[in-house]
PDB file of C-alpha atoms in Angstrom:
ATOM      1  CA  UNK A   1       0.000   0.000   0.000  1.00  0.00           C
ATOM      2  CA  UNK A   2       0.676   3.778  -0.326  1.00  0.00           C
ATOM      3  CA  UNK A   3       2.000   5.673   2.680  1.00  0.00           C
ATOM      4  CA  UNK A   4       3.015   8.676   3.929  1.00  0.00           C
ATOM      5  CA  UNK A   5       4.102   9.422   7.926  1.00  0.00           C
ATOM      6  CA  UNK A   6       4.854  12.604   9.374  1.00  0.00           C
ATOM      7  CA  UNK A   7       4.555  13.347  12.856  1.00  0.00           C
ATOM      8  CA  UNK A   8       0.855  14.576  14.703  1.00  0.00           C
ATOM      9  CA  UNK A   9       2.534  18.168  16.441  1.00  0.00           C
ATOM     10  CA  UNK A  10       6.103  19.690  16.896  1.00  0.00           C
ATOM     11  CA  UNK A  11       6.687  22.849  19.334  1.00  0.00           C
ATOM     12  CA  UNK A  12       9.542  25.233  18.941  1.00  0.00           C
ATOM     13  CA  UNK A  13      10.670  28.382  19.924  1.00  0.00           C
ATOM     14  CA  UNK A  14      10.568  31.711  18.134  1.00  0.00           C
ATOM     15  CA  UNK A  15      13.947  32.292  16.430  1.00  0.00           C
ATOM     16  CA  UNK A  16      15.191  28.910  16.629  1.00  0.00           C
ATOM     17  CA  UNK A  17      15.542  25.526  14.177  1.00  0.00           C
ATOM     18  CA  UNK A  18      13.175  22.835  13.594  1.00  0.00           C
ATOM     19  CA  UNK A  19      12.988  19.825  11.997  1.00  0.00           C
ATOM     20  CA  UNK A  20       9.987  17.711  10.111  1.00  0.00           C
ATOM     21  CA  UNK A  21      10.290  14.213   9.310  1.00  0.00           C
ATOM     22  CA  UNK A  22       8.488  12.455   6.594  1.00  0.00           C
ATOM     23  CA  UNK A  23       8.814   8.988   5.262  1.00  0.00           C
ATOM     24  CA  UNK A  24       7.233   7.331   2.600  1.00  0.00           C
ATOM     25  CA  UNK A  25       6.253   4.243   0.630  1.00  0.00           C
ATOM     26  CA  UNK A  26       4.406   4.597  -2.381  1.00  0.00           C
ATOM     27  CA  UNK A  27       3.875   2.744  -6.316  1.00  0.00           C
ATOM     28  CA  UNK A  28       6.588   4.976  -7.915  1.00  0.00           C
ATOM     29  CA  UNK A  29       7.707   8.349  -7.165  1.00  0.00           C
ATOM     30  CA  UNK A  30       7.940  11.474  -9.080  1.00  0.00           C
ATOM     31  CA  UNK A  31       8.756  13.607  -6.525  1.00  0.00           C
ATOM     32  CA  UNK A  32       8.220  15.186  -3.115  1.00  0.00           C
ATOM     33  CA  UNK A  33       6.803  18.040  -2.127  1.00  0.00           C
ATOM     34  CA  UNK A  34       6.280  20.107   1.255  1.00  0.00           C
ATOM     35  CA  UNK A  35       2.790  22.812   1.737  1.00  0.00           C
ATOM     36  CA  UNK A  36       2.350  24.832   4.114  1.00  0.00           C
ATOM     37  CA  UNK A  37      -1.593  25.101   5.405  1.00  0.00           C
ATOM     38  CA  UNK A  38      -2.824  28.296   8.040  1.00  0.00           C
ATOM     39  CA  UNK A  39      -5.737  26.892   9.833  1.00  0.00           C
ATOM     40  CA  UNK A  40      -8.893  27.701   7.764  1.00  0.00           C
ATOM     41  CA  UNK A  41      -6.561  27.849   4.202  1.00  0.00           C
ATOM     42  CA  UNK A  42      -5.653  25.904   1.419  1.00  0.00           C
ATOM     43  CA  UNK A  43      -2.275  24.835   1.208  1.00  0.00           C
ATOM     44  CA  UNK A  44       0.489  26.749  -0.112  1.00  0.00           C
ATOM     45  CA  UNK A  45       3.138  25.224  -2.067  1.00  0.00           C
ATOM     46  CA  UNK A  46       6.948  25.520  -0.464  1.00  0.00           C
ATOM     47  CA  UNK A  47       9.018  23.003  -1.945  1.00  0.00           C
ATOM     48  CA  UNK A  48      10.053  20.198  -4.415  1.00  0.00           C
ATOM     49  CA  UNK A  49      12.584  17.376  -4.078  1.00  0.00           C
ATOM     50  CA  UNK A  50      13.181  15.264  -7.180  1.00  0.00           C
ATOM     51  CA  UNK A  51      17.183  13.793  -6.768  1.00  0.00           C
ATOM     52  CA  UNK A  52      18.727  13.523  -3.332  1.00  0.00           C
ATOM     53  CA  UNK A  53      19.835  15.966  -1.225  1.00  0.00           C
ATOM     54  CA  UNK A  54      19.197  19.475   0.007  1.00  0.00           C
ATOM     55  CA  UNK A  55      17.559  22.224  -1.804  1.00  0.00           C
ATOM     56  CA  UNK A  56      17.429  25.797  -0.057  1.00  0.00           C
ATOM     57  CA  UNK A  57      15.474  28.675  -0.147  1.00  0.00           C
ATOM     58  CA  UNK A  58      15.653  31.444   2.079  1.00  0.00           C
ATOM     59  CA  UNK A  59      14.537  30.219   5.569  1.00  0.00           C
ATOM     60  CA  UNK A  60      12.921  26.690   4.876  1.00  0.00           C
ATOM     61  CA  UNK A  61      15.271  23.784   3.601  1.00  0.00           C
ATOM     62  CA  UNK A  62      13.895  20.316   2.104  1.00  0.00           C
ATOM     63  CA  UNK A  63      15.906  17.065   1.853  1.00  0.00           C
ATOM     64  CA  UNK A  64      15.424  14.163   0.219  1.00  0.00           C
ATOM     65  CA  UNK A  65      16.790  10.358   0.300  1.00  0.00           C
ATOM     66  CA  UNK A  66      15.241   8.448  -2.451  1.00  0.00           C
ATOM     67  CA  UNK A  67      16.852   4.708  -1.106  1.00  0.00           C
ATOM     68  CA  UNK A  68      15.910   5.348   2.557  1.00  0.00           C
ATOM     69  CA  UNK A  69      12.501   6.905   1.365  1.00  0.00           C
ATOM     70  CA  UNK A  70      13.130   9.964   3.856  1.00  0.00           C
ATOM     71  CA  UNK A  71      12.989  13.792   3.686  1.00  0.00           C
ATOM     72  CA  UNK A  72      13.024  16.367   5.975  1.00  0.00           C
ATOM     73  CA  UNK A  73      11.511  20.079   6.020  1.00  0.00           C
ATOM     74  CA  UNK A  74      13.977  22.297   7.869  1.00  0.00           C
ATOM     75  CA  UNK A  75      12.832  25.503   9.240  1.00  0.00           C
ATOM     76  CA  UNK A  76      15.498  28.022  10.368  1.00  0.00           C
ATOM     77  CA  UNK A  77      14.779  31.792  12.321  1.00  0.00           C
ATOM     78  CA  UNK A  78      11.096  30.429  13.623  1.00  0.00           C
ATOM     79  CA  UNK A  79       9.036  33.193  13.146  1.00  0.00           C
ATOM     80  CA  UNK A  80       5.400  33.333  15.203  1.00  0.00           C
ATOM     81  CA  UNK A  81       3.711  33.151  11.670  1.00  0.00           C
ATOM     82  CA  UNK A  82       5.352  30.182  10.702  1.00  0.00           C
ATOM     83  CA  UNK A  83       2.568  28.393  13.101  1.00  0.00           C
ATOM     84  CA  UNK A  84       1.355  26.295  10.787  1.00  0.00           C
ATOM     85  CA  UNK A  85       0.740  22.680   8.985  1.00  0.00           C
ATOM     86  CA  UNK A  86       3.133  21.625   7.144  1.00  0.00           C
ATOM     87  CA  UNK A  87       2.302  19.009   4.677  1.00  0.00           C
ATOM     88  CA  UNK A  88       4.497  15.749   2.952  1.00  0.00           C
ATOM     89  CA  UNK A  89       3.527  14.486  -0.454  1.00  0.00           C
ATOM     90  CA  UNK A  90       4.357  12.229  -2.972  1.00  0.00           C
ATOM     91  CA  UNK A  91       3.914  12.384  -6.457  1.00  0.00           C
ATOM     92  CA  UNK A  92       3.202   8.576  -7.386  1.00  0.00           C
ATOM     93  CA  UNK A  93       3.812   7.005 -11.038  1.00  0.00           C
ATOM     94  CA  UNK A  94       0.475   8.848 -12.099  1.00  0.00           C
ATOM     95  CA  UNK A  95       1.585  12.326 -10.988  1.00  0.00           C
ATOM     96  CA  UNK A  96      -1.059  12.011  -8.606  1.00  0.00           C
ATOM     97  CA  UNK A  97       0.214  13.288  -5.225  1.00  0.00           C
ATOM     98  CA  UNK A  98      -0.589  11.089  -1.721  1.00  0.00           C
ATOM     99  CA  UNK A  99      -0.743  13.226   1.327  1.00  0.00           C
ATOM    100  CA  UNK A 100       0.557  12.796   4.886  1.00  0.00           C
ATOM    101  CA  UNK A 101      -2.159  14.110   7.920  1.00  0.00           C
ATOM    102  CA  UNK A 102       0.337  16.797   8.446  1.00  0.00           C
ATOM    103  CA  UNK A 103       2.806  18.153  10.712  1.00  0.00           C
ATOM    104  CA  UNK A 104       0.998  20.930  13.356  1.00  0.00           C
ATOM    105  CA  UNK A 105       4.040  23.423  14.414  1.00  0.00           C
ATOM    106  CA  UNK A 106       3.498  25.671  17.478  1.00  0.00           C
ATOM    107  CA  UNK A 107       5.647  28.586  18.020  1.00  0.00           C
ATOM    108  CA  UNK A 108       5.619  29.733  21.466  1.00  0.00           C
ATOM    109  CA  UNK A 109       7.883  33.128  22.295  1.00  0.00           C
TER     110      UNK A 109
ATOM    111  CA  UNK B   1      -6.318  37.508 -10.568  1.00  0.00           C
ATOM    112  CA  UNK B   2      -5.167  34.307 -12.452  1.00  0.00           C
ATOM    113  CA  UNK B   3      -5.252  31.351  -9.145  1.00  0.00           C
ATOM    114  CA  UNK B   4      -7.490  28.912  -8.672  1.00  0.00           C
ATOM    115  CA  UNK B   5     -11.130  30.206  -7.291  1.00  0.00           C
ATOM    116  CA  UNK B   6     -13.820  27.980  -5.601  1.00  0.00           C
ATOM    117  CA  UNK B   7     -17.685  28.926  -5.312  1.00  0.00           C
ATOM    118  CA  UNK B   8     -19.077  29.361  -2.897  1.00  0.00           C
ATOM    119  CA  UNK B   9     -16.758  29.445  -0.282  1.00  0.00           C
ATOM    120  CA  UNK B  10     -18.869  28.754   2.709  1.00  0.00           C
ATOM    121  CA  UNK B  11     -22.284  26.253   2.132  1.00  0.00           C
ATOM    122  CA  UNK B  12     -24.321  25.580   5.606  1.00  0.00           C
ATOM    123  CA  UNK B  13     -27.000  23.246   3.817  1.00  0.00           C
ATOM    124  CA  UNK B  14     -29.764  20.523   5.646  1.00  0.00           C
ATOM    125  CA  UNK B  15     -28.888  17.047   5.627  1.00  0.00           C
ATOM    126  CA  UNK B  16     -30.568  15.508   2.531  1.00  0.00           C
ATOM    127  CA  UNK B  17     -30.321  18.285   0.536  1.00  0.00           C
ATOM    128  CA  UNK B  18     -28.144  18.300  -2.519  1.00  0.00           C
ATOM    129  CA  UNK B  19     -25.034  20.522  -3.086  1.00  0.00           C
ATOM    130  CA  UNK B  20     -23.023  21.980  -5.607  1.00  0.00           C
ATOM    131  CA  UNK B  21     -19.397  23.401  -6.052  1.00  0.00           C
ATOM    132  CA  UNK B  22     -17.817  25.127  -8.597  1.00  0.00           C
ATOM    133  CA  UNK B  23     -14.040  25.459  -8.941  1.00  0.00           C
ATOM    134  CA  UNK B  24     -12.303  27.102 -12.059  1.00  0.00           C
ATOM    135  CA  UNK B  25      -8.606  26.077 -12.375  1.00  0.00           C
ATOM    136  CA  UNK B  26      -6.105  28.172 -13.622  1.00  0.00           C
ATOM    137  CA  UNK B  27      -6.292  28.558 -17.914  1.00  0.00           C
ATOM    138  CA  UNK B  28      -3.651  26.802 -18.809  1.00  0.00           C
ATOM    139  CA  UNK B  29      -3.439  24.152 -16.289  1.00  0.00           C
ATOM    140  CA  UNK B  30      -4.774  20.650 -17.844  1.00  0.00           C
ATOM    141  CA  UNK B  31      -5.208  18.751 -14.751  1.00  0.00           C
ATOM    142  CA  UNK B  32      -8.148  19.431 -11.984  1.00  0.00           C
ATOM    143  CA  UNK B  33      -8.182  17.825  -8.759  1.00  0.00           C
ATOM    144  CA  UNK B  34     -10.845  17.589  -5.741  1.00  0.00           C
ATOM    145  CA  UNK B  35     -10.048  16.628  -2.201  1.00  0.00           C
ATOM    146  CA  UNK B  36     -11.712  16.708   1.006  1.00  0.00           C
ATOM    147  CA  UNK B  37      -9.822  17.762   4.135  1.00  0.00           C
ATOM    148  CA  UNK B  38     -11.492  17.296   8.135  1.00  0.00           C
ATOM    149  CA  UNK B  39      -9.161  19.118  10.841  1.00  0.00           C
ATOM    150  CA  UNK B  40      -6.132  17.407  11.531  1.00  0.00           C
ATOM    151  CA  UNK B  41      -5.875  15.294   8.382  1.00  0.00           C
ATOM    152  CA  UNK B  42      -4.379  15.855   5.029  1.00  0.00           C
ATOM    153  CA  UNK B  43      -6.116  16.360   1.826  1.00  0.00           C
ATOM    154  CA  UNK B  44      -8.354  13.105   1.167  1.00  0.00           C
ATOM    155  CA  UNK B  45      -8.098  12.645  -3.040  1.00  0.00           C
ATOM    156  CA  UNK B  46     -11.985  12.281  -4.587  1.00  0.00           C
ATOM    157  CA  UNK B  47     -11.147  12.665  -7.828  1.00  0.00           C
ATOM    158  CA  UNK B  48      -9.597  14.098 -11.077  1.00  0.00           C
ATOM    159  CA  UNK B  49      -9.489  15.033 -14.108  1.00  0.00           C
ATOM    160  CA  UNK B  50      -7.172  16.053 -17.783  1.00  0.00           C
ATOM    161  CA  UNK B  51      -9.058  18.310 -19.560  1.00  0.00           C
ATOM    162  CA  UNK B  52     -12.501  16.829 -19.843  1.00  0.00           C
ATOM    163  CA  UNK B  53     -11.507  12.830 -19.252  1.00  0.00           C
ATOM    164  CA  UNK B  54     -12.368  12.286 -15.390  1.00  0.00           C
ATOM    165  CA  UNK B  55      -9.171   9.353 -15.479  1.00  0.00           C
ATOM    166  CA  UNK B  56     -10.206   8.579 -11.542  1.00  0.00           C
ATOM    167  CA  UNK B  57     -12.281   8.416  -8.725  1.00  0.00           C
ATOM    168  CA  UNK B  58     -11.484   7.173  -5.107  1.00  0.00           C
ATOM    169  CA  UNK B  59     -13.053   4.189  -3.923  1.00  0.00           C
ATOM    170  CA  UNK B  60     -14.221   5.816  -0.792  1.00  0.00           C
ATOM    171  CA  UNK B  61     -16.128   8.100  -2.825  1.00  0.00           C
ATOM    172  CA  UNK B  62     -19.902   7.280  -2.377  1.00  0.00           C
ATOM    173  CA  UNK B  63     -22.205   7.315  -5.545  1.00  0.00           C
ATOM    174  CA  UNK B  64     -23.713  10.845  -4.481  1.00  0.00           C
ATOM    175  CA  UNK B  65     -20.731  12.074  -5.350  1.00  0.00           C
ATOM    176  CA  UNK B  66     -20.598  13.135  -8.691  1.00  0.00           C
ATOM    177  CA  UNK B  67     -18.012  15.524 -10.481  1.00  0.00           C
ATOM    178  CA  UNK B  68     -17.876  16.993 -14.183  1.00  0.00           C
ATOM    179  CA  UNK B  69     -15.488  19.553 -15.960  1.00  0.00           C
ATOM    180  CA  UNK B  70     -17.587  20.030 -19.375  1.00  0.00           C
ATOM    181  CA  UNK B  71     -14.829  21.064 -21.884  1.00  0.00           C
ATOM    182  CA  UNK B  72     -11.832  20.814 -19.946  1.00  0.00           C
ATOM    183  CA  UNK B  73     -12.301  24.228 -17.921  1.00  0.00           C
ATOM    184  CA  UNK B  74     -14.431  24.800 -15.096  1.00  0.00           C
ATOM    185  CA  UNK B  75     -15.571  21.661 -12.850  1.00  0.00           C
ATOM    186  CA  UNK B  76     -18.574  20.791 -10.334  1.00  0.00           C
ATOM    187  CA  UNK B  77     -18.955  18.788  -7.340  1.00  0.00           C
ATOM    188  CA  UNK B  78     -22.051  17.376  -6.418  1.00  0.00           C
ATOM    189  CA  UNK B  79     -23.469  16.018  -3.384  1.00  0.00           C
ATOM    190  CA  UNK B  80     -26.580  14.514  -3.283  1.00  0.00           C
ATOM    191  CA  UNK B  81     -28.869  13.653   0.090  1.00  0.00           C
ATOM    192  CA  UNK B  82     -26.531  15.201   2.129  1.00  0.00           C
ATOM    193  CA  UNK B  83     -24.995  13.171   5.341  1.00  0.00           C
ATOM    194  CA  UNK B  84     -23.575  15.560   8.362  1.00  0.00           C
ATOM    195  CA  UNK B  85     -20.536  13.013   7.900  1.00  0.00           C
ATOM    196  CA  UNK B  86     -19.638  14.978   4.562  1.00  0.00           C
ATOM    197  CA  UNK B  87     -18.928  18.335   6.490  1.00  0.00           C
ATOM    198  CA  UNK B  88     -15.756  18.723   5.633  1.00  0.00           C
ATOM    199  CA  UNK B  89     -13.268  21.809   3.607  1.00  0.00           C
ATOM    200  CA  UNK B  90     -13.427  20.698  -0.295  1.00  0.00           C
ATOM    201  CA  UNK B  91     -10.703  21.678  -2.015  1.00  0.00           C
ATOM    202  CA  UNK B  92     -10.142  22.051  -5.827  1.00  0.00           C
ATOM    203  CA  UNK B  93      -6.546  21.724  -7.031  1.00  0.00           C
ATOM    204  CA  UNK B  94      -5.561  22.525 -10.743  1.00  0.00           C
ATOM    205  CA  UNK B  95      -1.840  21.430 -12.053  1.00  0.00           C
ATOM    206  CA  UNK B  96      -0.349  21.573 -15.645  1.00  0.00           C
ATOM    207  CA  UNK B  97       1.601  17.751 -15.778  1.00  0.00           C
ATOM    208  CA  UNK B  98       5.518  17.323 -16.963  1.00  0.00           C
ATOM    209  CA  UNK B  99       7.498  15.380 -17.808  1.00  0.00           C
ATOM    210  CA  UNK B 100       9.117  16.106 -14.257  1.00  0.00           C
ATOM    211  CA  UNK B 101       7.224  18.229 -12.451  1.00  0.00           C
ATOM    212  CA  UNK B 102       3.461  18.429 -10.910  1.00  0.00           C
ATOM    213  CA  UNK B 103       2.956  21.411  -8.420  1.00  0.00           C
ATOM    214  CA  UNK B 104      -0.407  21.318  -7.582  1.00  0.00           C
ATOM    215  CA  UNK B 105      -2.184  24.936  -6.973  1.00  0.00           C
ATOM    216  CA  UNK B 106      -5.188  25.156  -4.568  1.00  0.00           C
ATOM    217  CA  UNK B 107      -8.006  27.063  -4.535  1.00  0.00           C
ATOM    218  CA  UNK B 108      -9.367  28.751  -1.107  1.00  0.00           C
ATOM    219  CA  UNK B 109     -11.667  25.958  -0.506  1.00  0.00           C
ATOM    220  CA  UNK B 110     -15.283  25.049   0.035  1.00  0.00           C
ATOM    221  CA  UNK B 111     -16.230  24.452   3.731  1.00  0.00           C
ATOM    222  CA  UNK B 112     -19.350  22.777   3.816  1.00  0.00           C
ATOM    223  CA  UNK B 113     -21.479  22.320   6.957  1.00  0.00           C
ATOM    224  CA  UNK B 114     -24.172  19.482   7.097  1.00  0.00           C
ATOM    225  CA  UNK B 115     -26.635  20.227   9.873  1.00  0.00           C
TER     226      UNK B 115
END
């Protein structure tokens, strides 16, 4: 079966680091992305792994390891409106993408 | 404005009534997807299309679901006799599919409240 785990809630402080985990098993793989999702939005696209390793942009980071089936979402200089879910999916052999429940992050000061 | 817009955004309906959702992708975009989302969970897939050719519909989706996109642009949701069960956000998703790449775009969703 297709499947996609992320942890339930992560709290952080304002200003630091924090890591989300995701790991997957799915029929084929196109690539993986990361949204972000307020609470009463739609999500919001952040990033896109395809090969292995680290792509940057700005604050957020996303990783990928296609053999261990493993990225991560790093998020550096935690800012109170980065309270959020933050959302792992696949992209199967169809294009069509499988979602994880999502990651809730809470920022306190 | 050229993203993805959903109509109506809020629906508070009876339970057996029917209901229907519009969503109009962005122009160029040839795929159209629907989901369902319930707090705490990810997007649930319903269904979706390329251009007019619905290619797939989840098995958990009940037969008073129904979904169209006449001539490859706009699409509708339809729920018929209601069920409080199917409050829930809908979201409409529109993508334009590569060789490599498949960012999906998402509308502001429909949150619909079965009473």
């Amino acid at each position: 079966g297709q499947n996609i785990d992320q942890p339930t809630e992560m709290t952080a402080t304002e200003g630091a680091i924090v890591q989300i985990n995701c790991t997957y098993q799915t029929s084929g793989f196109n690539g993986l992305f990361w949204y972000q999702q307020h609470a009463g939005e739609a999500p919001t696209f952040l990033s896109y792994n395809v090969l292995d390793g680290l792509e940057e942009k700005g604050r957020f980071s996303s990783f990928l390891s296609r053999s261990k089936g493993y990225s991560y979402l790093l998020l550096k200089e935690l800012q109170m409106k980065d309270s959020a879910s933050y959302l792992c999916a696949v992209s199967d052999s169809n294009y069509q993408l499988i979602w994880g429940a999502g990651t809730k992050l809470i920022i306190k000061p | 404005d050229t993203g993805v817009s959903q109509d109506p955004r809020h629906k508070i309906t009876k339970r057996g009534q029917n209901v229907t959702f519009r969503c109009d992708p962005i122009s160029e975009h040839n795929r159209l997807y629907w989901y369902r989302q319930t707090l705490g969970q990810g997007p649930e897939f319903l269904t979706y299309f390329q251009n007019e050719a619905q290619l797939e519909k989840s098995r958990l989706l009940s037969d008073r679901f129904s979904a169209e996109r006449p001539k490859g642009s706009f699409s509708t949701l339809e729920i018929q006799r209601t069920e409080q069960g199917d409050s829930a956000m809908y979201l409409c998703a529109s993508s334009l599919v590569s060789d490599t790449y498949n960012e999906q775009f998402f509308g502001p969703g429909t949150r619909l409240t079965v009473l």
